[in-house]
mmCIF file of C-alpha atoms and ligand atoms in Angstrom:
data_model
loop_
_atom_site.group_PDB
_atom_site.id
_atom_site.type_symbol
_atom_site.label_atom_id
_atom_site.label_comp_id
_atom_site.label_asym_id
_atom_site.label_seq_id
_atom_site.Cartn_x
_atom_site.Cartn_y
_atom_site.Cartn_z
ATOM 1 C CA UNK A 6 0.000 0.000 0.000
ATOM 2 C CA UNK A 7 1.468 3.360 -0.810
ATOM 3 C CA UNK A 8 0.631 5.833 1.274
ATOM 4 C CA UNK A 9 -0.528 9.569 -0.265
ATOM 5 C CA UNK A 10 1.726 12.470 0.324
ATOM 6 C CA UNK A 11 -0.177 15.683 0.930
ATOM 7 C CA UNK A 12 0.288 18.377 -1.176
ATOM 8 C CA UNK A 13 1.336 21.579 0.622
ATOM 9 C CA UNK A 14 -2.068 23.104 -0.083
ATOM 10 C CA UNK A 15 -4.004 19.639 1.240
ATOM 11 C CA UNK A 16 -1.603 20.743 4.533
ATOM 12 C CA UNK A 17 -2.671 24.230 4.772
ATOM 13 C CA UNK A 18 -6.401 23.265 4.916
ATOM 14 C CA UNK A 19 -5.897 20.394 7.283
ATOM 15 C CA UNK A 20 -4.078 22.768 9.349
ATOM 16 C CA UNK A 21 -7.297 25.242 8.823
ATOM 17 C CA UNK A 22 -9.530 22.555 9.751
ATOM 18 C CA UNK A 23 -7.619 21.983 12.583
ATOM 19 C CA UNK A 24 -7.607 25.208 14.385
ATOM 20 C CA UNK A 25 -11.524 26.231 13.029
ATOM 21 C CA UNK A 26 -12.519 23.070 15.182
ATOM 22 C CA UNK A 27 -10.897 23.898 18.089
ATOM 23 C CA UNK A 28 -12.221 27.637 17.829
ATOM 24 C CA UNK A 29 -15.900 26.033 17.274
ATOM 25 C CA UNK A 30 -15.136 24.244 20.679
ATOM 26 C CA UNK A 31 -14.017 27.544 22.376
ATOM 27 C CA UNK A 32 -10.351 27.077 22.470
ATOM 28 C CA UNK A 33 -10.305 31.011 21.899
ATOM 29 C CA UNK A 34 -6.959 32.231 23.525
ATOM 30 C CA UNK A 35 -4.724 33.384 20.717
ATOM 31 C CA UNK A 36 -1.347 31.912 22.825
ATOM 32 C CA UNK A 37 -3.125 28.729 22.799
ATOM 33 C CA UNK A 38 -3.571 28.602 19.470
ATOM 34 C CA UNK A 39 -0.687 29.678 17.967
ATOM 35 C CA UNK A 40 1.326 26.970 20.173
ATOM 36 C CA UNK A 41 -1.061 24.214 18.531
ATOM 37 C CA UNK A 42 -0.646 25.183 15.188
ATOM 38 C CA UNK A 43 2.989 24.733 15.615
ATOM 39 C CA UNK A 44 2.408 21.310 16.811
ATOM 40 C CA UNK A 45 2.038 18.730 14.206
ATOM 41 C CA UNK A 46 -0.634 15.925 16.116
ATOM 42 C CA UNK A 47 0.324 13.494 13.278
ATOM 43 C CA UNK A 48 3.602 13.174 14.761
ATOM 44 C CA UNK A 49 2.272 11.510 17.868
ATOM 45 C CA UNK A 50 -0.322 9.300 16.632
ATOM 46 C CA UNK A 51 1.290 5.963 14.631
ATOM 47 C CA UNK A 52 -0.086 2.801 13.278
ATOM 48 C CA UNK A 53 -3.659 2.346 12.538
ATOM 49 C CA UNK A 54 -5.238 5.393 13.697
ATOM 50 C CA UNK A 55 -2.642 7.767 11.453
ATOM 51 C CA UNK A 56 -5.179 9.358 9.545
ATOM 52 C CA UNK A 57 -7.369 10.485 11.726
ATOM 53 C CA UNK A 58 -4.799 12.824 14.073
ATOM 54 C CA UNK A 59 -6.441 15.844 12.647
ATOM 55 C CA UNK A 60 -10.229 15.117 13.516
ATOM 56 C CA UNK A 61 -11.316 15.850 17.224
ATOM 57 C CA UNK A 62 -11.021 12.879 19.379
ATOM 58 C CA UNK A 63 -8.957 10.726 21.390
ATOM 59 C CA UNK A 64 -7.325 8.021 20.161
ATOM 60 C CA UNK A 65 -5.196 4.949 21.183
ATOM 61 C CA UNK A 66 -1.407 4.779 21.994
ATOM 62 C CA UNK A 67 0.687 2.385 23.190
ATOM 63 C CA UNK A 68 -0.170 0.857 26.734
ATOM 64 C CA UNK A 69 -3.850 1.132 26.166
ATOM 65 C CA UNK A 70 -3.819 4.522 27.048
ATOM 66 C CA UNK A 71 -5.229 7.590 25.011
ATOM 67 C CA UNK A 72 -3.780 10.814 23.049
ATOM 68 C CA UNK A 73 -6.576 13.343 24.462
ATOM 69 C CA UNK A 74 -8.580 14.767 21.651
ATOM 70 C CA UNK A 75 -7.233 17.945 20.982
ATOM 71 C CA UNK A 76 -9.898 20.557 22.246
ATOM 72 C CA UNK A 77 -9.684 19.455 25.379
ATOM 73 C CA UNK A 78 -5.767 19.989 24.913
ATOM 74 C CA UNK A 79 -6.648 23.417 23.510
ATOM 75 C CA UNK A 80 -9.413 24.274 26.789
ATOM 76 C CA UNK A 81 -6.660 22.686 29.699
ATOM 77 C CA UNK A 82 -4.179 24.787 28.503
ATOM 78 C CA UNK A 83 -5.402 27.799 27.707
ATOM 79 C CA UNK A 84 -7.295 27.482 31.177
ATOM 80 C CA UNK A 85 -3.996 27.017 32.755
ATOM 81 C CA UNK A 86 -2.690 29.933 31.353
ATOM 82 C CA UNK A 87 1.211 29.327 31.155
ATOM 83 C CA UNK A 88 2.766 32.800 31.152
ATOM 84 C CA UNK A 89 6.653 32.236 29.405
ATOM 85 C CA UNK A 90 8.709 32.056 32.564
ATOM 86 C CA UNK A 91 6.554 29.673 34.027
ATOM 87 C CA UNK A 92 8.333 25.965 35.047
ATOM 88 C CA UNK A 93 5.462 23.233 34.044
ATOM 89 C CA UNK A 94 4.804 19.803 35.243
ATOM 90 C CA UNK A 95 2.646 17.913 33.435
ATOM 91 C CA UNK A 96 1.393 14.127 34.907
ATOM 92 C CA UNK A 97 0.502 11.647 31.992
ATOM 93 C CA UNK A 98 2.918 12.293 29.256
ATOM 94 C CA UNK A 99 1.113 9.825 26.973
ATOM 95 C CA UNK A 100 2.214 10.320 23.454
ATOM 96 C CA UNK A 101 3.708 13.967 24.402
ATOM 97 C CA UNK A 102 1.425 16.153 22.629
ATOM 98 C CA UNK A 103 0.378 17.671 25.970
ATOM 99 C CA UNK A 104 3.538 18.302 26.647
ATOM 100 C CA UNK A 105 4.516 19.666 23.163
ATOM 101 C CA UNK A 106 1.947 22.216 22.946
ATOM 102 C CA UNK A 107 3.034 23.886 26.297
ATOM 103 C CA UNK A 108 6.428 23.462 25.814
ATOM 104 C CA UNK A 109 6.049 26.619 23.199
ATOM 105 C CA UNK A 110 4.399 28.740 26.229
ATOM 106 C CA UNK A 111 6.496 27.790 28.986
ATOM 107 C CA UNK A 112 10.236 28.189 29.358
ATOM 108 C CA UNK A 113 9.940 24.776 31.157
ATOM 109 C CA UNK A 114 8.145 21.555 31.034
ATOM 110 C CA UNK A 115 8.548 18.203 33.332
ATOM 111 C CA UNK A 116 6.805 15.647 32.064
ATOM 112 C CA UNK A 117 5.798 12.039 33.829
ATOM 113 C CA UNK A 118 4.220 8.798 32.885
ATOM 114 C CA UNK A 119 4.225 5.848 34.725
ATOM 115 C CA UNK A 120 4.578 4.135 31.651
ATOM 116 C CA UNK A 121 8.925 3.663 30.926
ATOM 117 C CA UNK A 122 7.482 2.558 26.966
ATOM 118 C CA UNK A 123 5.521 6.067 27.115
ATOM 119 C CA UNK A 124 8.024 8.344 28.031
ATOM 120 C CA UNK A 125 11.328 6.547 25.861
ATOM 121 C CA UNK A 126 8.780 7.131 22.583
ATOM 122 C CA UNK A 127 7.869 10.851 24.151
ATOM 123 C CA UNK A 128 11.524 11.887 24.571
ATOM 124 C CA UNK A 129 12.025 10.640 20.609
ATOM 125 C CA UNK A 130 9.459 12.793 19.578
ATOM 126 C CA UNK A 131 10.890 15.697 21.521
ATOM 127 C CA UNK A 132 14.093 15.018 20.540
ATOM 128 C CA UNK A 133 13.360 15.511 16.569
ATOM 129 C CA UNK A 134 11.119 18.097 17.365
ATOM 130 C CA UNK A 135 13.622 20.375 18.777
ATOM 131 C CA UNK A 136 11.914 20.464 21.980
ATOM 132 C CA UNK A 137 14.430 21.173 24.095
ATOM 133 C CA UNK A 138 12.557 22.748 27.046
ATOM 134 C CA UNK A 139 10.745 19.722 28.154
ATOM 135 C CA UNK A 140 12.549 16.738 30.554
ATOM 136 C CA UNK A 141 9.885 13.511 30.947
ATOM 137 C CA UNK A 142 10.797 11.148 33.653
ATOM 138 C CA UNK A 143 9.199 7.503 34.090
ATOM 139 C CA UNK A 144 7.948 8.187 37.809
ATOM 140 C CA UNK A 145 4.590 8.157 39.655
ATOM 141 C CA UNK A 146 2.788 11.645 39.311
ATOM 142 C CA UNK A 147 0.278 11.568 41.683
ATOM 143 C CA UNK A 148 3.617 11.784 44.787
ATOM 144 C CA UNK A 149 4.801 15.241 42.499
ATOM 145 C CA UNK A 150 8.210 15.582 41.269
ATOM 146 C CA UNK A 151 9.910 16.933 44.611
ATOM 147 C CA UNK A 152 13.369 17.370 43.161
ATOM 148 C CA UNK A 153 11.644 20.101 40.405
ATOM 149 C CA UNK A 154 9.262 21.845 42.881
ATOM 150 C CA UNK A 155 8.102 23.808 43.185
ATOM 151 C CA UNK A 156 5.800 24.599 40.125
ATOM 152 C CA UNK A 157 4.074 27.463 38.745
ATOM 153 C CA UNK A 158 1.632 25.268 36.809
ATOM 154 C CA UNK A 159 0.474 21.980 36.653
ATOM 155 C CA UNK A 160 -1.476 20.074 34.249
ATOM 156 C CA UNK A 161 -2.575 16.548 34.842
ATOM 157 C CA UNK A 162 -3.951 14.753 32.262
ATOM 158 C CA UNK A 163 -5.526 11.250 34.038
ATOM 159 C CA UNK A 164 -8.278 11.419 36.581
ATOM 160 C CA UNK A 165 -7.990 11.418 40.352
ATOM 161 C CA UNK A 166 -10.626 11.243 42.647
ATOM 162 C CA UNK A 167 -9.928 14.286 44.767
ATOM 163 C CA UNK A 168 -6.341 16.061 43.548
ATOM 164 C CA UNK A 169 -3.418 14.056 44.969
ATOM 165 C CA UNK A 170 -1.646 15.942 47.929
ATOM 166 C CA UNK A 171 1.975 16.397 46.495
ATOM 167 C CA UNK A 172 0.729 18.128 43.839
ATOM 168 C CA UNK A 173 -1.584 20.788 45.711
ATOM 169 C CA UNK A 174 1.782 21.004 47.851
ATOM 170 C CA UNK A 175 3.779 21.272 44.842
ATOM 171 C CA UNK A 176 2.001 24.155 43.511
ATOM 172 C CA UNK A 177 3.591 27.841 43.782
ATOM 173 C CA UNK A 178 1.501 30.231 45.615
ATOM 174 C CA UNK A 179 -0.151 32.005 42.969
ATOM 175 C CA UNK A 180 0.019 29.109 41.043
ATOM 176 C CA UNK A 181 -2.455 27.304 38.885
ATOM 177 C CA UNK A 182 -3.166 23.277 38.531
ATOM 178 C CA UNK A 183 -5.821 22.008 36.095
ATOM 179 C CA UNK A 184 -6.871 18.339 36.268
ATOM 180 C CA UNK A 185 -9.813 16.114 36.042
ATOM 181 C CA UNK A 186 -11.328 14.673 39.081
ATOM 182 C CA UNK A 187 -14.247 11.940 39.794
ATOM 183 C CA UNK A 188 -14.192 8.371 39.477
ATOM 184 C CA UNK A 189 -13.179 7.049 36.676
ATOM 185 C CA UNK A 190 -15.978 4.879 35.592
ATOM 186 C CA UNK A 191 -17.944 7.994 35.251
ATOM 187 C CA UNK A 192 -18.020 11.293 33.662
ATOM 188 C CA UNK A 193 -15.468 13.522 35.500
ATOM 189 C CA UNK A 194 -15.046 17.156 36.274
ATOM 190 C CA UNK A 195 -12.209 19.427 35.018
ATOM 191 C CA UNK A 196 -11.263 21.913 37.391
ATOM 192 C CA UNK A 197 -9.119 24.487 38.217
ATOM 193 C CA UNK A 198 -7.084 24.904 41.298
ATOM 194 C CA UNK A 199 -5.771 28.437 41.687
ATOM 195 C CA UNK A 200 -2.927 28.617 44.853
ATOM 196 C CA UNK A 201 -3.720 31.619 47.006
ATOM 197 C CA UNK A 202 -1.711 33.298 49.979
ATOM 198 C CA UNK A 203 -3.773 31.166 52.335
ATOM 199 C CA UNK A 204 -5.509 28.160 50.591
ATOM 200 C CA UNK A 205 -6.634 27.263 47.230
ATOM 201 C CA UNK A 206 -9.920 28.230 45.084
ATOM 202 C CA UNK A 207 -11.335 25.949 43.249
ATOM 203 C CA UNK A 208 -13.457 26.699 40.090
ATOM 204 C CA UNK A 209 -15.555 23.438 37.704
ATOM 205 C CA UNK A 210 -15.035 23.829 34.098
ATOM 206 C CA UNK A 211 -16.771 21.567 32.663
ATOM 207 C CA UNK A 212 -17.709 17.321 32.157
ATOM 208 C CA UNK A 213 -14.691 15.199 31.116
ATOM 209 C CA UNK A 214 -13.673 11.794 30.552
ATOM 210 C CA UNK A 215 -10.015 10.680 31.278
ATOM 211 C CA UNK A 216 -8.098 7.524 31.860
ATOM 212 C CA UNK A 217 -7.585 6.853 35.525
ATOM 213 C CA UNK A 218 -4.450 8.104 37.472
ATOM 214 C CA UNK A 219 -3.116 4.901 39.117
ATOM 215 C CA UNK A 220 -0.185 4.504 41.933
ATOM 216 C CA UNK A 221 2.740 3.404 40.918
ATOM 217 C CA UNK A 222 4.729 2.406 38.022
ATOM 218 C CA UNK A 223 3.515 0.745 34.707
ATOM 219 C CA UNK A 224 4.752 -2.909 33.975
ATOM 220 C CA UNK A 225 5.816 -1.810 30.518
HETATM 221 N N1 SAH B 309 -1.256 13.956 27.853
HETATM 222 C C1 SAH B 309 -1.254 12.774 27.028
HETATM 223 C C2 SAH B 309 -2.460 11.878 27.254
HETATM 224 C C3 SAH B 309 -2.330 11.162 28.522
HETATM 225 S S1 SAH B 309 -3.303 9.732 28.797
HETATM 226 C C4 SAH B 309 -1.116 13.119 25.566
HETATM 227 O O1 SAH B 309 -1.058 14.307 25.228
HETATM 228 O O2 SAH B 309 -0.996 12.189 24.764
HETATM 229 C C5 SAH B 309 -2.962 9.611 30.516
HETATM 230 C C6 SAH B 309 -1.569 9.151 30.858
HETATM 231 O O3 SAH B 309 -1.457 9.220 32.272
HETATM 232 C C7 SAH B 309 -1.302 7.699 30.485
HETATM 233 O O4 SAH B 309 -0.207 7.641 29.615
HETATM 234 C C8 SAH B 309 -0.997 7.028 31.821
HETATM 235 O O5 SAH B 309 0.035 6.059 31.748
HETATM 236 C C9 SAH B 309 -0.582 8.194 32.682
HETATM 237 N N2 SAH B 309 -0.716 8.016 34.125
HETATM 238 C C10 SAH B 309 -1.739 7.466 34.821
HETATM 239 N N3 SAH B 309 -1.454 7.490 36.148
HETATM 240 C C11 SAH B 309 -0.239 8.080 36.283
HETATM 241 C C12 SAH B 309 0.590 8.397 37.401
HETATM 242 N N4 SAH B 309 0.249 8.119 38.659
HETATM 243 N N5 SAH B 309 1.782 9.001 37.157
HETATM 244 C C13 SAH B 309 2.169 9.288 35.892
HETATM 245 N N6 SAH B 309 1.429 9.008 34.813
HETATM 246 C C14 SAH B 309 0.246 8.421 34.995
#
Protein backbone atom coordinates (compact mmCIF):
# COMPACT_ATOMS: atom_id res chain seq x y z
CA UNK A 1 0.00 0.00 0.00
CA UNK A 2 1.47 3.36 -0.81
CA UNK A 3 0.63 5.83 1.27
CA UNK A 4 -0.53 9.57 -0.27
CA UNK A 5 1.73 12.47 0.32
CA UNK A 6 -0.18 15.68 0.93
CA UNK A 7 0.29 18.38 -1.18
CA UNK A 8 1.34 21.58 0.62
CA UNK A 9 -2.07 23.10 -0.08
CA UNK A 10 -4.00 19.64 1.24
CA UNK A 11 -1.60 20.74 4.53
CA UNK A 12 -2.67 24.23 4.77
CA UNK A 13 -6.40 23.26 4.92
CA UNK A 14 -5.90 20.39 7.28
CA UNK A 15 -4.08 22.77 9.35
CA UNK A 16 -7.30 25.24 8.82
CA UNK A 17 -9.53 22.55 9.75
CA UNK A 18 -7.62 21.98 12.58
CA UNK A 19 -7.61 25.21 14.38
CA UNK A 20 -11.52 26.23 13.03
CA UNK A 21 -12.52 23.07 15.18
CA UNK A 22 -10.90 23.90 18.09
CA UNK A 23 -12.22 27.64 17.83
CA UNK A 24 -15.90 26.03 17.27
CA UNK A 25 -15.14 24.24 20.68
CA UNK A 26 -14.02 27.54 22.38
CA UNK A 27 -10.35 27.08 22.47
CA UNK A 28 -10.30 31.01 21.90
CA UNK A 29 -6.96 32.23 23.53
CA UNK A 30 -4.72 33.38 20.72
CA UNK A 31 -1.35 31.91 22.83
CA UNK A 32 -3.12 28.73 22.80
CA UNK A 33 -3.57 28.60 19.47
CA UNK A 34 -0.69 29.68 17.97
CA UNK A 35 1.33 26.97 20.17
CA UNK A 36 -1.06 24.21 18.53
CA UNK A 37 -0.65 25.18 15.19
CA UNK A 38 2.99 24.73 15.62
CA UNK A 39 2.41 21.31 16.81
CA UNK A 40 2.04 18.73 14.21
CA UNK A 41 -0.63 15.93 16.12
CA UNK A 42 0.32 13.49 13.28
CA UNK A 43 3.60 13.17 14.76
CA UNK A 44 2.27 11.51 17.87
CA UNK A 45 -0.32 9.30 16.63
CA UNK A 46 1.29 5.96 14.63
CA UNK A 47 -0.09 2.80 13.28
CA UNK A 48 -3.66 2.35 12.54
CA UNK A 49 -5.24 5.39 13.70
CA UNK A 50 -2.64 7.77 11.45
CA UNK A 51 -5.18 9.36 9.55
CA UNK A 52 -7.37 10.48 11.73
CA UNK A 53 -4.80 12.82 14.07
CA UNK A 54 -6.44 15.84 12.65
CA UNK A 55 -10.23 15.12 13.52
CA UNK A 56 -11.32 15.85 17.22
CA UNK A 57 -11.02 12.88 19.38
CA UNK A 58 -8.96 10.73 21.39
CA UNK A 59 -7.32 8.02 20.16
CA UNK A 60 -5.20 4.95 21.18
CA UNK A 61 -1.41 4.78 21.99
CA UNK A 62 0.69 2.39 23.19
CA UNK A 63 -0.17 0.86 26.73
CA UNK A 64 -3.85 1.13 26.17
CA UNK A 65 -3.82 4.52 27.05
CA UNK A 66 -5.23 7.59 25.01
CA UNK A 67 -3.78 10.81 23.05
CA UNK A 68 -6.58 13.34 24.46
CA UNK A 69 -8.58 14.77 21.65
CA UNK A 70 -7.23 17.94 20.98
CA UNK A 71 -9.90 20.56 22.25
CA UNK A 72 -9.68 19.45 25.38
CA UNK A 73 -5.77 19.99 24.91
CA UNK A 74 -6.65 23.42 23.51
CA UNK A 75 -9.41 24.27 26.79
CA UNK A 76 -6.66 22.69 29.70
CA UNK A 77 -4.18 24.79 28.50
CA UNK A 78 -5.40 27.80 27.71
CA UNK A 79 -7.29 27.48 31.18
CA UNK A 80 -4.00 27.02 32.75
CA UNK A 81 -2.69 29.93 31.35
CA UNK A 82 1.21 29.33 31.16
CA UNK A 83 2.77 32.80 31.15
CA UNK A 84 6.65 32.24 29.40
CA UNK A 85 8.71 32.06 32.56
CA UNK A 86 6.55 29.67 34.03
CA UNK A 87 8.33 25.97 35.05
CA UNK A 88 5.46 23.23 34.04
CA UNK A 89 4.80 19.80 35.24
CA UNK A 90 2.65 17.91 33.43
CA UNK A 91 1.39 14.13 34.91
CA UNK A 92 0.50 11.65 31.99
CA UNK A 93 2.92 12.29 29.26
CA UNK A 94 1.11 9.82 26.97
CA UNK A 95 2.21 10.32 23.45
CA UNK A 96 3.71 13.97 24.40
CA UNK A 97 1.42 16.15 22.63
CA UNK A 98 0.38 17.67 25.97
CA UNK A 99 3.54 18.30 26.65
CA UNK A 100 4.52 19.67 23.16
CA UNK A 101 1.95 22.22 22.95
CA UNK A 102 3.03 23.89 26.30
CA UNK A 103 6.43 23.46 25.81
CA UNK A 104 6.05 26.62 23.20
CA UNK A 105 4.40 28.74 26.23
CA UNK A 106 6.50 27.79 28.99
CA UNK A 107 10.24 28.19 29.36
CA UNK A 108 9.94 24.78 31.16
CA UNK A 109 8.15 21.56 31.03
CA UNK A 110 8.55 18.20 33.33
CA UNK A 111 6.81 15.65 32.06
CA UNK A 112 5.80 12.04 33.83
CA UNK A 113 4.22 8.80 32.89
CA UNK A 114 4.23 5.85 34.72
CA UNK A 115 4.58 4.14 31.65
CA UNK A 116 8.92 3.66 30.93
CA UNK A 117 7.48 2.56 26.97
CA UNK A 118 5.52 6.07 27.11
CA UNK A 119 8.02 8.34 28.03
CA UNK A 120 11.33 6.55 25.86
CA UNK A 121 8.78 7.13 22.58
CA UNK A 122 7.87 10.85 24.15
CA UNK A 123 11.52 11.89 24.57
CA UNK A 124 12.03 10.64 20.61
CA UNK A 125 9.46 12.79 19.58
CA UNK A 126 10.89 15.70 21.52
CA UNK A 127 14.09 15.02 20.54
CA UNK A 128 13.36 15.51 16.57
CA UNK A 129 11.12 18.10 17.36
CA UNK A 130 13.62 20.37 18.78
CA UNK A 131 11.91 20.46 21.98
CA UNK A 132 14.43 21.17 24.09
CA UNK A 133 12.56 22.75 27.05
CA UNK A 134 10.74 19.72 28.15
CA UNK A 135 12.55 16.74 30.55
CA UNK A 136 9.88 13.51 30.95
CA UNK A 137 10.80 11.15 33.65
CA UNK A 138 9.20 7.50 34.09
CA UNK A 139 7.95 8.19 37.81
CA UNK A 140 4.59 8.16 39.66
CA UNK A 141 2.79 11.65 39.31
CA UNK A 142 0.28 11.57 41.68
CA UNK A 143 3.62 11.78 44.79
CA UNK A 144 4.80 15.24 42.50
CA UNK A 145 8.21 15.58 41.27
CA UNK A 146 9.91 16.93 44.61
CA UNK A 147 13.37 17.37 43.16
CA UNK A 148 11.64 20.10 40.41
CA UNK A 149 9.26 21.85 42.88
CA UNK A 150 8.10 23.81 43.18
CA UNK A 151 5.80 24.60 40.12
CA UNK A 152 4.07 27.46 38.74
CA UNK A 153 1.63 25.27 36.81
CA UNK A 154 0.47 21.98 36.65
CA UNK A 155 -1.48 20.07 34.25
CA UNK A 156 -2.58 16.55 34.84
CA UNK A 157 -3.95 14.75 32.26
CA UNK A 158 -5.53 11.25 34.04
CA UNK A 159 -8.28 11.42 36.58
CA UNK A 160 -7.99 11.42 40.35
CA UNK A 161 -10.63 11.24 42.65
CA UNK A 162 -9.93 14.29 44.77
CA UNK A 163 -6.34 16.06 43.55
CA UNK A 164 -3.42 14.06 44.97
CA UNK A 165 -1.65 15.94 47.93
CA UNK A 166 1.98 16.40 46.49
CA UNK A 167 0.73 18.13 43.84
CA UNK A 168 -1.58 20.79 45.71
CA UNK A 169 1.78 21.00 47.85
CA UNK A 170 3.78 21.27 44.84
CA UNK A 171 2.00 24.15 43.51
CA UNK A 172 3.59 27.84 43.78
CA UNK A 173 1.50 30.23 45.62
CA UNK A 174 -0.15 32.00 42.97
CA UNK A 175 0.02 29.11 41.04
CA UNK A 176 -2.46 27.30 38.88
CA UNK A 177 -3.17 23.28 38.53
CA UNK A 178 -5.82 22.01 36.09
CA UNK A 179 -6.87 18.34 36.27
CA UNK A 180 -9.81 16.11 36.04
CA UNK A 181 -11.33 14.67 39.08
CA UNK A 182 -14.25 11.94 39.79
CA UNK A 183 -14.19 8.37 39.48
CA UNK A 184 -13.18 7.05 36.68
CA UNK A 185 -15.98 4.88 35.59
CA UNK A 186 -17.94 7.99 35.25
CA UNK A 187 -18.02 11.29 33.66
CA UNK A 188 -15.47 13.52 35.50
CA UNK A 189 -15.05 17.16 36.27
CA UNK A 190 -12.21 19.43 35.02
CA UNK A 191 -11.26 21.91 37.39
CA UNK A 192 -9.12 24.49 38.22
CA UNK A 193 -7.08 24.90 41.30
CA UNK A 194 -5.77 28.44 41.69
CA UNK A 195 -2.93 28.62 44.85
CA UNK A 196 -3.72 31.62 47.01
CA UNK A 197 -1.71 33.30 49.98
CA UNK A 198 -3.77 31.17 52.33
CA UNK A 199 -5.51 28.16 50.59
CA UNK A 200 -6.63 27.26 47.23
CA UNK A 201 -9.92 28.23 45.08
CA UNK A 202 -11.33 25.95 43.25
CA UNK A 203 -13.46 26.70 40.09
CA UNK A 204 -15.56 23.44 37.70
CA UNK A 205 -15.04 23.83 34.10
CA UNK A 206 -16.77 21.57 32.66
CA UNK A 207 -17.71 17.32 32.16
CA UNK A 208 -14.69 15.20 31.12
CA UNK A 209 -13.67 11.79 30.55
CA UNK A 210 -10.01 10.68 31.28
CA UNK A 211 -8.10 7.52 31.86
CA UNK A 212 -7.58 6.85 35.52
CA UNK A 213 -4.45 8.10 37.47
CA UNK A 214 -3.12 4.90 39.12
CA UNK A 215 -0.18 4.50 41.93
CA UNK A 216 2.74 3.40 40.92
CA UNK A 217 4.73 2.41 38.02
CA UNK A 218 3.51 0.74 34.71
CA UNK A 219 4.75 -2.91 33.98
CA UNK A 220 5.82 -1.81 30.52
N1 LIG B 1 -1.26 13.96 27.85
C1 LIG B 1 -1.25 12.77 27.03
C2 LIG B 1 -2.46 11.88 27.25
C3 LIG B 1 -2.33 11.16 28.52
S1 LIG B 1 -3.30 9.73 28.80
C4 LIG B 1 -1.12 13.12 25.57
O1 LIG B 1 -1.06 14.31 25.23
O2 LIG B 1 -1.00 12.19 24.76
C5 LIG B 1 -2.96 9.61 30.52
C6 LIG B 1 -1.57 9.15 30.86
O3 LIG B 1 -1.46 9.22 32.27
C7 LIG B 1 -1.30 7.70 30.49
O4 LIG B 1 -0.21 7.64 29.62
C8 LIG B 1 -1.00 7.03 31.82
O5 LIG B 1 0.04 6.06 31.75
C9 LIG B 1 -0.58 8.19 32.68
N2 LIG B 1 -0.72 8.02 34.12
C10 LIG B 1 -1.74 7.47 34.82
N3 LIG B 1 -1.45 7.49 36.15
C11 LIG B 1 -0.24 8.08 36.28
C12 LIG B 1 0.59 8.40 37.40
N4 LIG B 1 0.25 8.12 38.66
N5 LIG B 1 1.78 9.00 37.16
C13 LIG B 1 2.17 9.29 35.89
N6 LIG B 1 1.43 9.01 34.81
C14 LIG B 1 0.25 8.42 35.00
Amino acid sequence: MTEKVPTPEELAERKMRFLFTLRSRGVTDARTLGAMEKVDRGVFVTGLFADRAYEDMPLPISCGQTISQPSVVGLMTQALNVQPRDKVLEVGTGSGYQAAVLSHLARRVYTVDRHATLVREARKVFDAMDLTNVTAFTADGSRGLPKQAPFDRILVSAAAEDPPGPLMAELRVGGIMVLPVGQSDAVQSLIKVTRTETGYDYEELRPVRFVPLLEGLGSE
